Short mmCIF file of C-alpha atoms in Angstrom, two decimals:
data_model
loop_
_atom_site.label_atom_id
_atom_site.label_comp_id
_atom_site.label_asym_id
_atom_site.label_seq_id
_atom_site.Cartn_x
_atom_site.Cartn_y
_atom_site.Cartn_z
CA MET A 1 -3.79 -157.27 138.43
CA ALA A 2 -3.99 -153.41 138.68
CA ILE A 3 -2.01 -150.38 139.86
CA GLU A 4 -3.63 -148.51 142.53
CA ILE A 5 -3.07 -144.82 142.89
CA GLU A 6 -4.47 -143.34 146.08
CA ASP A 7 -3.95 -140.64 148.60
CA LYS A 8 -4.99 -141.69 152.33
CA PHE A 9 -6.21 -139.08 154.94
CA ASP A 10 -6.83 -139.12 158.56
CA VAL A 11 -10.08 -137.52 159.64
CA PRO A 12 -11.84 -136.85 163.09
CA VAL A 13 -14.85 -138.97 163.82
CA ASP A 14 -17.35 -135.88 163.10
CA TYR A 15 -15.63 -135.16 159.79
CA GLU A 16 -18.23 -133.96 157.10
CA LEU A 17 -16.93 -134.75 153.53
CA PRO A 18 -16.90 -131.20 151.48
CA GLU A 19 -18.70 -130.34 148.23
CA LEU A 20 -16.86 -132.21 145.35
CA THR A 21 -18.87 -130.86 142.56
CA GLY A 22 -17.19 -128.25 140.09
CA LEU A 23 -13.87 -129.91 139.80
CA PRO A 24 -12.23 -129.69 136.21
CA GLY A 25 -13.63 -132.48 134.04
CA CYS A 26 -16.17 -133.68 136.34
CA SER A 27 -19.77 -133.49 135.50
CA GLY A 28 -21.33 -134.92 138.50
CA VAL A 29 -21.13 -136.89 141.77
CA VAL A 30 -22.70 -140.20 142.30
CA GLY A 31 -23.40 -141.81 145.57
CA PRO A 32 -22.65 -142.42 148.47
CA LYS A 33 -23.16 -146.02 148.48
CA THR A 34 -22.60 -147.97 151.67
CA HIS A 35 -20.74 -151.30 152.03
CA GLN A 36 -19.61 -153.60 154.83
CA LEU A 37 -16.07 -155.12 154.35
CA VAL A 38 -14.38 -157.89 156.49
CA ALA A 39 -10.93 -158.44 155.89
CA LEU A 40 -8.65 -160.98 157.18
CA TYR A 41 -4.90 -160.17 156.94
CA PHE A 42 -2.17 -162.60 156.72
CA ASP A 43 1.83 -162.37 157.64
CA THR A 44 4.61 -164.06 159.17
CA PRO A 45 4.83 -164.27 162.72
CA ASP A 46 7.47 -161.71 162.72
CA LEU A 47 5.55 -159.33 160.06
CA ARG A 48 7.94 -159.72 157.25
CA LEU A 49 5.26 -158.45 154.73
CA ALA A 50 4.29 -155.39 156.99
CA ALA A 51 8.01 -154.42 157.39
CA ARG A 52 8.23 -153.94 153.63
CA GLY A 53 4.66 -152.15 153.35
CA ILE A 54 3.32 -155.32 151.77
CA THR A 55 -0.57 -156.33 152.47
CA LEU A 56 -2.21 -159.68 151.94
CA ARG A 57 -5.75 -160.00 152.91
CA ARG A 58 -9.06 -162.02 152.30
CA ARG A 59 -11.84 -159.82 152.03
CA ARG A 60 -15.66 -160.37 151.91
CA GLY A 61 -18.05 -157.77 151.04
CA GLY A 62 -18.34 -154.82 148.71
CA THR A 63 -17.81 -154.87 145.14
CA ASP A 64 -14.44 -156.72 144.81
CA PRO A 65 -14.62 -159.65 147.36
CA GLY A 66 -11.47 -161.98 147.08
CA TRP A 67 -7.70 -162.41 147.96
CA HIS A 68 -5.99 -159.22 147.63
CA LEU A 69 -2.12 -158.66 147.47
CA LYS A 70 -0.88 -155.18 147.39
CA LEU A 71 2.92 -154.52 146.53
CA PRO A 72 4.32 -151.01 146.91
CA LYS A 73 5.72 -149.50 143.64
CA ALA A 74 5.93 -145.85 144.85
CA LYS A 75 4.68 -143.36 147.30
CA GLY A 76 0.81 -143.57 147.06
CA VAL A 77 1.14 -146.26 144.19
CA ARG A 78 0.70 -150.04 144.68
CA GLN A 79 0.38 -152.90 142.45
CA GLU A 80 -2.70 -154.87 143.44
CA ILE A 81 -3.14 -158.75 142.40
CA VAL A 82 -6.55 -160.07 142.98
CA HIS A 83 -7.31 -163.74 143.39
CA PRO A 84 -10.80 -165.22 143.52
CA LEU A 85 -12.26 -166.12 147.18
CA THR A 86 -11.36 -169.94 148.19
CA ARG A 87 -13.11 -172.16 150.36
CA SER A 88 -10.51 -172.05 153.07
CA ALA A 89 -10.18 -168.64 155.03
CA LYS A 90 -7.05 -169.64 156.76
CA ILE A 91 -4.87 -170.86 153.81
CA VAL A 92 -3.48 -168.57 151.32
CA PRO A 93 -3.79 -169.57 147.97
CA ARG A 94 -0.66 -171.06 146.40
CA GLU A 95 -0.27 -168.40 143.57
CA LEU A 96 -0.33 -165.40 146.08
CA ALA A 97 1.97 -167.03 148.69
CA ASP A 98 4.61 -167.70 145.77
CA LEU A 99 4.47 -164.12 144.96
CA VAL A 100 5.88 -163.11 148.57
CA LEU A 101 8.34 -165.83 148.86
CA ALA A 102 11.29 -163.34 148.56
CA TYR A 103 9.99 -161.83 151.79
CA THR A 104 8.83 -164.68 153.72
CA ARG A 105 11.40 -167.23 152.64
CA GLY A 106 9.66 -170.17 153.41
CA ALA A 107 8.12 -168.85 156.92
CA PRO A 108 4.38 -169.56 157.22
CA LEU A 109 1.36 -167.05 156.37
CA THR A 110 -1.15 -166.90 159.38
CA PRO A 111 -3.71 -164.46 160.18
CA VAL A 112 -2.32 -161.44 162.14
CA ALA A 113 -5.31 -159.01 162.17
CA GLU A 114 -9.01 -158.34 160.92
CA LEU A 115 -10.52 -155.11 159.76
CA ASP A 116 -14.33 -154.67 159.72
CA THR A 117 -15.08 -151.55 157.77
CA ARG A 118 -18.13 -149.80 157.05
CA ARG A 119 -17.29 -147.97 153.80
CA SER A 120 -19.32 -145.09 152.01
CA VAL A 121 -18.36 -144.73 148.46
CA THR A 122 -18.82 -141.61 146.35
CA HIS A 123 -17.68 -141.32 142.62
CA LEU A 124 -16.75 -138.32 140.62
CA VAL A 125 -17.90 -138.96 137.08
CA ASN A 126 -17.59 -137.34 133.86
CA GLY A 127 -20.38 -136.52 131.00
CA ALA A 128 -20.23 -140.02 129.89
CA GLY A 129 -20.83 -141.27 133.31
CA VAL A 130 -17.36 -142.79 133.56
CA ARG A 131 -15.87 -142.92 137.19
CA LEU A 132 -12.79 -140.64 137.50
CA VAL A 133 -12.13 -140.71 141.06
CA GLU A 134 -13.44 -142.68 143.98
CA ILE A 135 -13.66 -141.24 147.54
CA ALA A 136 -14.06 -144.05 150.25
CA ASP A 137 -15.04 -142.86 153.67
CA ASP A 138 -14.24 -145.47 156.16
CA ARG A 139 -15.13 -146.10 159.82
CA VAL A 140 -12.80 -148.98 160.93
CA LYS A 141 -12.89 -151.48 163.65
CA GLY A 142 -9.37 -153.08 163.60
CA THR A 143 -8.14 -156.18 165.97
CA VAL A 144 -4.66 -157.29 166.07
CA LEU A 145 -4.98 -161.25 166.59
CA GLY A 146 -3.00 -163.29 169.07
CA GLU A 147 -3.33 -164.40 172.75
CA GLN A 148 -4.14 -160.82 173.76
CA PRO A 149 -6.20 -159.32 170.95
CA HIS A 150 -5.92 -155.64 170.62
CA LEU A 151 -8.95 -153.36 169.38
CA GLU A 152 -8.60 -150.11 167.68
CA ARG A 153 -11.30 -147.65 166.28
CA TRP A 154 -10.96 -144.97 163.86
CA ARG A 155 -12.09 -143.02 160.85
CA GLU A 156 -10.10 -142.31 157.59
CA VAL A 157 -10.91 -141.07 154.01
CA GLU A 158 -9.13 -142.64 150.68
CA ALA A 159 -9.38 -140.85 147.38
CA GLU A 160 -8.45 -143.30 144.64
CA LEU A 161 -7.87 -142.73 141.01
CA ILE A 162 -9.96 -144.60 138.59
CA GLU A 163 -10.07 -143.12 135.11
CA GLY A 164 -9.15 -139.48 135.93
CA ASP A 165 -5.62 -137.84 136.13
CA VAL A 166 -3.33 -137.22 139.14
CA LYS A 167 -4.06 -133.36 138.85
CA LEU A 168 -7.83 -134.50 139.45
CA LEU A 169 -6.59 -136.46 142.48
CA ALA A 170 -4.38 -133.71 143.73
CA LYS A 171 -7.52 -131.25 143.59
CA VAL A 172 -9.82 -133.57 145.37
CA GLY A 173 -7.09 -134.03 148.15
CA LYS A 174 -6.90 -130.29 148.36
CA ARG A 175 -10.67 -130.05 149.15
CA LEU A 176 -10.56 -132.87 151.66
CA THR A 177 -7.56 -131.20 153.42
CA LYS A 178 -9.30 -127.78 153.38
CA ALA A 179 -12.26 -129.60 155.18
CA GLY A 180 -10.17 -130.75 157.97
CA ALA A 181 -8.46 -134.10 156.85
CA SER A 182 -4.79 -134.27 157.09
CA PRO A 183 -2.44 -136.82 155.15
CA ALA A 184 -2.41 -140.32 156.69
CA ASP A 185 0.52 -141.02 158.92
CA SER A 186 0.34 -144.63 157.86
CA SER A 187 0.60 -146.13 154.47
CA SER A 188 -2.21 -148.46 154.96
CA LYS A 189 -5.13 -149.56 157.65
CA LEU A 190 -3.14 -152.73 158.52
CA ALA A 191 -0.09 -150.71 159.40
CA ARG A 192 -1.87 -148.21 161.40
CA LEU A 193 -3.66 -151.06 163.46
CA LEU A 194 -0.23 -152.99 163.80
CA ASN A 195 1.71 -150.07 164.92
CA SER A 196 -1.10 -149.17 167.57
CA ALA A 197 -0.37 -152.46 169.28
CA ALA A 198 3.27 -152.62 168.77
CA PRO A 199 5.76 -150.98 166.49
CA VAL A 200 6.08 -152.89 163.16
CA PRO A 201 9.50 -153.90 162.54
CA THR A 202 11.39 -151.99 159.95
CA VAL A 203 14.23 -152.94 157.45
CA ARG A 204 17.31 -152.50 159.20
CA LEU A 205 19.78 -149.90 157.46
CA ALA A 206 23.41 -149.41 158.40
CA GLU A 207 24.38 -145.98 159.80
CA THR A 208 26.68 -144.02 158.01
CA LYS A 209 28.22 -140.53 158.33
CA SER A 210 26.52 -137.80 156.18
CA GLY A 211 28.39 -136.68 153.15
CA SER A 212 30.72 -139.93 153.59
CA ALA A 213 31.89 -142.47 151.02
CA GLY A 214 30.06 -145.12 153.13
CA GLU A 215 26.71 -143.33 152.78
CA VAL A 216 26.97 -142.93 149.10
CA VAL A 217 27.71 -146.49 148.47
CA MET A 218 25.42 -148.09 150.99
CA GLY A 219 22.77 -145.93 149.77
CA TYR A 220 23.44 -147.30 146.18
CA LEU A 221 23.56 -150.72 147.39
CA GLY A 222 20.35 -150.67 149.51
CA ALA A 223 18.59 -149.15 146.71
CA GLN A 224 19.57 -152.19 144.34
CA VAL A 225 18.50 -154.49 146.96
CA THR A 226 15.15 -152.98 146.91
CA ALA A 227 15.07 -152.95 143.26
CA LEU A 228 15.82 -156.74 143.03
CA LEU A 229 13.19 -157.63 145.72
CA ALA A 230 10.60 -155.57 143.97
CA GLN A 231 11.04 -157.46 140.60
CA ASP A 232 10.85 -160.86 142.24
CA PRO A 233 7.06 -161.24 142.25
CA ARG A 234 7.07 -159.80 138.55
CA VAL A 235 9.60 -162.28 137.56
CA ARG A 236 7.46 -165.21 138.99
CA ARG A 237 4.55 -163.93 136.79
CA ALA A 238 6.74 -163.31 133.69
CA GLU A 239 5.77 -159.73 133.30
CA GLU A 240 7.28 -157.60 130.79
CA ASP A 241 10.94 -156.41 131.30
CA ALA A 242 10.81 -157.97 134.83
CA VAL A 243 13.46 -160.51 134.32
CA HIS A 244 15.67 -157.92 132.67
CA GLN A 245 15.40 -155.39 135.49
CA MET A 246 16.10 -158.04 138.20
CA ARG A 247 19.07 -159.37 136.49
CA VAL A 248 20.42 -155.48 135.92
CA ALA A 249 19.90 -155.12 139.65
CA SER A 250 21.80 -158.30 140.50
CA ARG A 251 24.71 -157.01 138.07
CA ARG A 252 24.83 -153.63 139.41
CA LEU A 253 25.09 -154.95 143.00
CA ARG A 254 27.92 -157.21 142.15
CA SER A 255 29.71 -154.58 140.06
CA ALA A 256 29.49 -152.09 143.09
CA LEU A 257 30.87 -154.47 145.38
CA LYS A 258 33.71 -155.31 143.19
CA SER A 259 34.36 -151.58 142.55
CA PHE A 260 34.08 -150.30 146.13
CA LYS A 261 35.77 -153.16 148.19
CA THR A 262 37.91 -150.58 149.45
CA VAL A 263 34.61 -149.22 151.15
CA VAL A 264 32.62 -152.54 152.08
CA GLU A 265 34.95 -155.71 152.39
CA GLY A 266 34.28 -159.50 152.78
CA THR A 267 31.83 -159.69 149.94
CA GLU A 268 33.50 -162.20 147.74
CA THR A 269 31.00 -164.91 148.36
CA LEU A 270 28.03 -162.62 147.87
CA GLN A 271 29.61 -161.46 144.83
CA GLU A 272 29.60 -165.11 143.31
CA GLU A 273 25.88 -165.49 144.38
CA LEU A 274 24.85 -162.56 142.67
CA LYS A 275 26.63 -163.55 139.41
CA TRP A 276 24.91 -167.02 140.00
CA LEU A 277 21.52 -165.48 140.28
CA ALA A 278 22.35 -163.41 137.20
CA GLY A 279 23.08 -166.50 135.28
CA VAL A 280 19.93 -168.03 136.10
CA LEU A 281 17.95 -165.01 135.02
CA GLY A 282 20.05 -164.70 131.75
CA GLU A 283 18.64 -167.71 129.81
CA ALA A 284 15.19 -166.43 129.77
CA ARG A 285 16.36 -162.78 129.09
CA ASP A 286 18.30 -163.88 126.23
CA LEU A 287 15.59 -165.95 124.69
CA GLU A 288 13.11 -163.06 125.18
CA VAL A 289 15.57 -160.40 123.39
CA ILE A 290 16.43 -162.84 120.55
CA ARG A 291 12.83 -164.00 119.80
CA GLU A 292 11.69 -160.20 119.48
CA ARG A 293 14.75 -159.52 117.40
CA PHE A 294 13.91 -161.93 114.88
CA ALA A 295 10.38 -160.78 114.70
CA ARG A 296 11.41 -157.24 114.09
CA SER A 297 13.84 -158.50 111.26
CA LEU A 298 11.14 -160.90 109.62
CA ALA A 299 8.66 -157.85 109.50
CA THR A 300 11.09 -155.84 107.60
CA LEU A 301 11.80 -158.44 105.01
CA ASP A 302 9.90 -158.35 101.45
CA GLN A 303 7.31 -161.21 101.51
CA GLU A 304 9.17 -163.06 98.60
CA LEU A 305 12.13 -163.54 101.01
CA VAL A 306 10.23 -165.31 103.63
CA VAL A 307 9.91 -169.02 102.61
CA GLY A 308 8.39 -171.71 104.84
CA PRO A 309 7.08 -171.60 108.55
CA VAL A 310 10.20 -169.65 109.47
CA GLY A 311 8.12 -167.18 111.58
CA THR A 312 6.39 -170.03 113.59
CA ARG A 313 9.56 -171.73 114.25
CA LEU A 314 11.42 -168.34 115.39
CA SER A 315 8.50 -167.72 117.45
CA SER A 316 6.62 -170.73 118.81
CA ASP A 317 10.12 -172.64 119.28
CA LEU A 318 11.93 -169.78 121.17
CA LEU A 319 8.81 -169.02 123.14
CA ASP A 320 8.29 -172.63 124.19
CA ALA A 321 12.14 -172.49 125.29
CA GLU A 322 11.60 -168.96 127.15
CA HIS A 323 8.63 -170.60 129.19
CA GLU A 324 10.95 -173.58 130.02
CA ALA A 325 13.40 -171.16 131.09
CA TYR A 326 10.85 -169.50 133.16
CA ASP A 327 10.07 -172.67 134.74
CA ARG A 328 13.70 -173.03 136.00
CA ILE A 329 13.66 -169.55 137.34
CA ARG A 330 10.88 -170.12 139.53
CA GLU A 331 12.29 -173.42 140.87
CA VAL A 332 15.45 -171.43 141.79
CA LEU A 333 13.41 -168.50 143.28
CA GLY A 334 11.76 -171.03 145.61
CA GLY A 335 14.83 -172.51 146.70
CA GLU A 336 17.37 -172.27 149.91
CA ARG A 337 20.13 -171.14 147.94
CA TYR A 338 18.26 -168.00 146.65
CA PHE A 339 16.59 -167.53 150.16
CA ALA A 340 20.25 -167.61 151.65
CA LEU A 341 21.22 -165.06 148.98
CA LEU A 342 18.45 -162.72 150.04
CA ASP A 343 19.32 -163.13 153.73
CA ALA A 344 23.01 -162.12 152.83
CA LEU A 345 21.89 -159.11 151.08
CA ASP A 346 19.62 -158.21 154.12
CA ASP A 347 22.75 -158.42 156.26
CA LEU A 348 24.75 -156.31 153.82
CA VAL A 349 22.45 -153.50 154.22
CA ALA A 350 22.03 -153.81 157.89
CA THR A 351 25.55 -154.63 159.01
CA PRO A 352 28.11 -154.29 156.34
CA THR A 353 31.78 -154.57 157.10
CA LEU A 354 32.78 -150.95 156.31
CA THR A 355 36.70 -150.06 156.26
CA LYS A 356 38.28 -146.72 157.30
CA ALA A 357 37.82 -145.56 153.52
CA ALA A 358 33.84 -145.47 154.14
CA LYS A 359 34.31 -142.54 156.70
CA ARG A 360 36.23 -140.24 154.10
CA PRO A 361 34.31 -137.55 152.33
CA ALA A 362 32.35 -138.80 149.26
CA ASP A 363 34.45 -137.21 146.66
CA SER A 364 37.37 -139.49 147.66
CA LEU A 365 35.43 -142.03 145.50
CA GLU A 366 36.24 -140.09 142.34
CA ALA A 367 39.58 -141.86 142.00
CA VAL A 368 37.54 -145.34 141.86
CA ALA A 369 35.74 -143.76 138.79
CA ALA A 370 39.13 -143.20 137.27
CA LYS A 371 40.41 -146.51 138.07
CA GLY A 372 37.41 -148.09 136.55
CA TRP A 373 37.81 -146.50 133.35
CA ASN A 374 41.61 -147.19 133.42
CA ARG A 375 40.48 -151.06 133.26
CA VAL A 376 38.56 -150.26 129.96
CA THR A 377 41.61 -148.88 128.20
CA LYS A 378 43.94 -151.63 129.39
CA ALA A 379 41.28 -154.16 128.32
CA TYR A 380 41.31 -152.54 124.97
CA ALA A 381 45.11 -152.42 124.63
CA ALA A 382 45.12 -156.15 125.44
CA ALA A 383 42.32 -156.53 122.68
CA GLN A 384 44.59 -154.93 120.02
CA ALA A 385 47.59 -157.06 120.66
CA VAL A 386 45.87 -160.21 119.43
CA GLU A 387 44.19 -161.19 116.23
CA GLY A 388 41.58 -163.46 114.80
CA PRO A 389 38.85 -165.13 117.13
CA GLU A 390 40.99 -164.18 120.20
CA ARG A 391 40.45 -160.57 119.58
CA GLU A 392 36.75 -160.99 119.52
CA GLU A 393 36.66 -162.52 122.82
CA ALA A 394 39.12 -159.95 124.05
CA MET A 395 36.56 -157.07 122.82
CA HIS A 396 34.04 -158.89 124.69
CA GLU A 397 36.06 -158.26 127.72
CA VAL A 398 36.26 -154.80 126.92
CA ARG A 399 32.52 -154.39 126.95
CA LYS A 400 32.42 -155.98 130.31
CA THR A 401 34.77 -153.59 131.71
CA ALA A 402 32.78 -150.64 130.05
CA LYS A 403 29.65 -151.72 131.77
CA ARG A 404 31.37 -151.83 135.19
CA ALA A 405 32.76 -148.57 134.58
CA ARG A 406 29.41 -147.27 133.79
CA TYR A 407 27.71 -148.72 136.82
CA THR A 408 30.61 -147.32 138.95
CA ALA A 409 29.97 -143.79 137.63
CA GLU A 410 26.10 -144.18 138.01
CA VAL A 411 26.94 -144.84 142.01
CA LEU A 412 28.65 -141.60 142.11
CA GLY A 413 26.20 -139.56 139.98
CA LEU A 414 28.82 -139.07 137.23
CA GLY A 415 26.29 -138.92 134.54
CA LYS A 416 28.62 -137.97 131.48
CA LEU A 417 31.37 -140.52 132.35
CA ALA A 418 28.50 -143.19 132.63
CA LYS A 419 27.09 -142.06 129.19
CA HIS A 420 30.47 -142.44 127.61
CA ALA A 421 31.04 -146.01 129.00
CA GLU A 422 27.64 -146.85 127.81
CA ALA A 423 28.76 -145.54 124.24
CA VAL A 424 31.37 -148.16 124.29
CA GLN A 425 29.30 -151.08 125.83
CA GLU A 426 26.40 -150.49 123.25
CA VAL A 427 28.50 -150.70 120.18
CA LEU A 428 30.34 -153.77 121.27
CA GLY A 429 26.82 -154.94 122.41
CA THR A 430 25.38 -154.71 119.00
CA HIS A 431 28.29 -156.59 117.66
CA GLN A 432 28.08 -159.30 120.48
CA ASP A 433 24.38 -159.61 119.70
CA GLY A 434 24.69 -160.21 116.34
CA VAL A 435 27.31 -163.00 116.85
CA VAL A 436 24.86 -164.64 119.24
CA ALA A 437 22.01 -164.19 116.69
CA GLN A 438 23.84 -166.00 114.01
CA GLU A 439 24.72 -169.05 116.27
CA ARG A 440 20.94 -169.14 117.18
CA LEU A 441 19.79 -168.99 113.63
CA ALA A 442 22.20 -171.88 112.72
CA ALA A 443 20.71 -174.01 115.36
CA GLU A 444 17.09 -173.27 114.16
CA ALA A 445 18.08 -173.87 110.50
CA ALA A 446 19.35 -177.34 111.42
CA ASN A 447 16.03 -177.87 113.04
CA ALA A 448 14.13 -176.78 110.15
CA ARG A 449 16.31 -178.92 107.78
CA LEU A 450 15.45 -182.17 109.89
CA ALA A 451 11.90 -181.21 109.31
CA GLY A 452 12.22 -181.07 105.82
CA GLU A 453 11.50 -177.15 105.73
CA ASP A 454 12.99 -174.63 103.30
CA THR A 455 16.10 -173.06 105.17
CA PHE A 456 16.45 -170.01 102.85
CA THR A 457 15.05 -167.24 105.03
CA TYR A 458 17.60 -168.41 107.86
CA GLY A 459 20.17 -167.70 105.38
CA VAL A 460 18.87 -164.15 104.73
CA LEU A 461 18.64 -163.53 108.35
CA THR A 462 21.97 -164.60 109.12
CA GLY A 463 23.44 -162.39 106.19
CA LEU A 464 21.67 -159.40 107.99
CA GLU A 465 22.86 -160.39 111.41
CA ARG A 466 26.51 -160.71 110.05
CA ALA A 467 26.46 -157.50 108.20
CA GLY A 468 25.08 -155.55 111.41
CA ALA A 469 27.88 -157.06 113.57
CA ALA A 470 30.63 -156.17 110.92
CA ARG A 471 29.17 -152.67 110.81
CA ALA A 472 29.38 -152.28 114.64
CA TRP A 473 32.91 -153.76 114.68
CA GLU A 474 34.15 -151.19 111.99
CA GLU A 475 32.56 -148.27 113.66
CA PHE A 476 34.05 -149.16 117.05
CA PRO A 477 37.46 -147.68 116.52
CA ALA A 478 35.94 -144.07 115.73
CA VAL A 479 33.72 -144.61 118.81
CA TRP A 480 36.77 -145.67 120.85
CA ALA A 481 38.73 -142.64 119.68
CA GLU A 482 36.11 -140.09 120.40
CA THR A 483 34.82 -141.65 123.77
CA SER A 484 38.56 -142.13 125.28
CA LYS A 485 39.37 -138.61 124.54
CA ALA A 486 36.20 -136.95 126.01
CA VAL A 487 36.64 -139.47 129.23
CA GLU A 488 40.49 -138.32 129.51
CA GLU A 489 39.40 -134.64 129.58
CA LEU A 490 36.53 -135.40 131.95
CA LEU A 491 38.80 -137.63 134.33
CA SER A 492 41.59 -134.76 134.28
CA ALA A 493 39.24 -132.65 136.56
CA PHE A 494 39.56 -135.56 139.25
CA ARG A 495 43.28 -135.64 139.17
#
């Protein structure tokens, strides 16, 4: 896996590469060296990958033959996942096919195009011979496959960052454009080829009035759907923070649909499915967080307080449970219920059921933000009216309403309000995390006791967690007083 950062340029057939020496940090130019590359591209019959800017190919020739999956991350930046060549040229390896299931949703992957490229490669290097930027001058023959194949020929230049920095890449781009190159119209060779035969389908987005409440809400929902889909392949690979980000996207979507039901209606079933998905992701995320939490706590203890194989149990046992949770996630992400949820999200951003309120000016949504904070104050008042364990449960509800208020404020770009809501959420979250950690430590201590291990250190860790949770509980009234006052002043401007 690698992150690919490159700039692409369209050039005329008789284009001449400019002089590339003398750039900052570069001491020489190596090349050119010529390669012949033949790539077979795969997609669904209705080009679902191409519609999302994703390419999946089997390439022979050059310095990196193999199966290549490229997932867009940002403009000019893609994540590339490489798999060795397989015997079959027509069957996509299962490992790669699974990574695009969120887009194919079970539809078959078949060859859709072939690119035959004569590539001339030049490298800019530093004094140690390290490659900084690769310039690829490509003469391409592309064929769209099908009953009536479509043939296209063109030339293009790519400048890809290897070990240099983006400033150097920009300077290379300036020299190329000064010599007659122009920024490419297409994000990839495949997109250019397919569009030359027929327009590639695009992701459908609802039309909303500029400056309206509908535009704000649908823009946010569309961004969160994109974020959720982008995390799907990363979750399948158990990449760092991926399950957390996917869970956050699902929660933000559900929160926005609840908060802005006066703008987009008829989403109750979708909200329940998003809650289900967040729950599926939650197990692995919680195990990941608590395993890292215990590792940090153990690292701060004096060695004489660490007795027995507590470190191993709190790492390997939890890691095994985490791996099992990821297996369950992958099973769910390959199922029909999940695909149906993704279809519903596509329908949401393409054909939402918008109300009359969607046509109102965007600033009319400020009342929704005020209403969201009012829910937090009501939840806090309800929590103060009960005692004992019931209060802890009620305060957990305060945390959830604060998180929803924060997400609502983020939709509207109300940064200060979002920060105040987050302050409430964070302190109560610290308390809740301490409570959950104590429960987990009790379970692990019981397992250790059954195995005949010393449980002293579990008691030490439990004491630390109890103290931290109690401290957050004691701090909260002051945080609440300060925050609620600041929010009231902020919201008075909306009234």
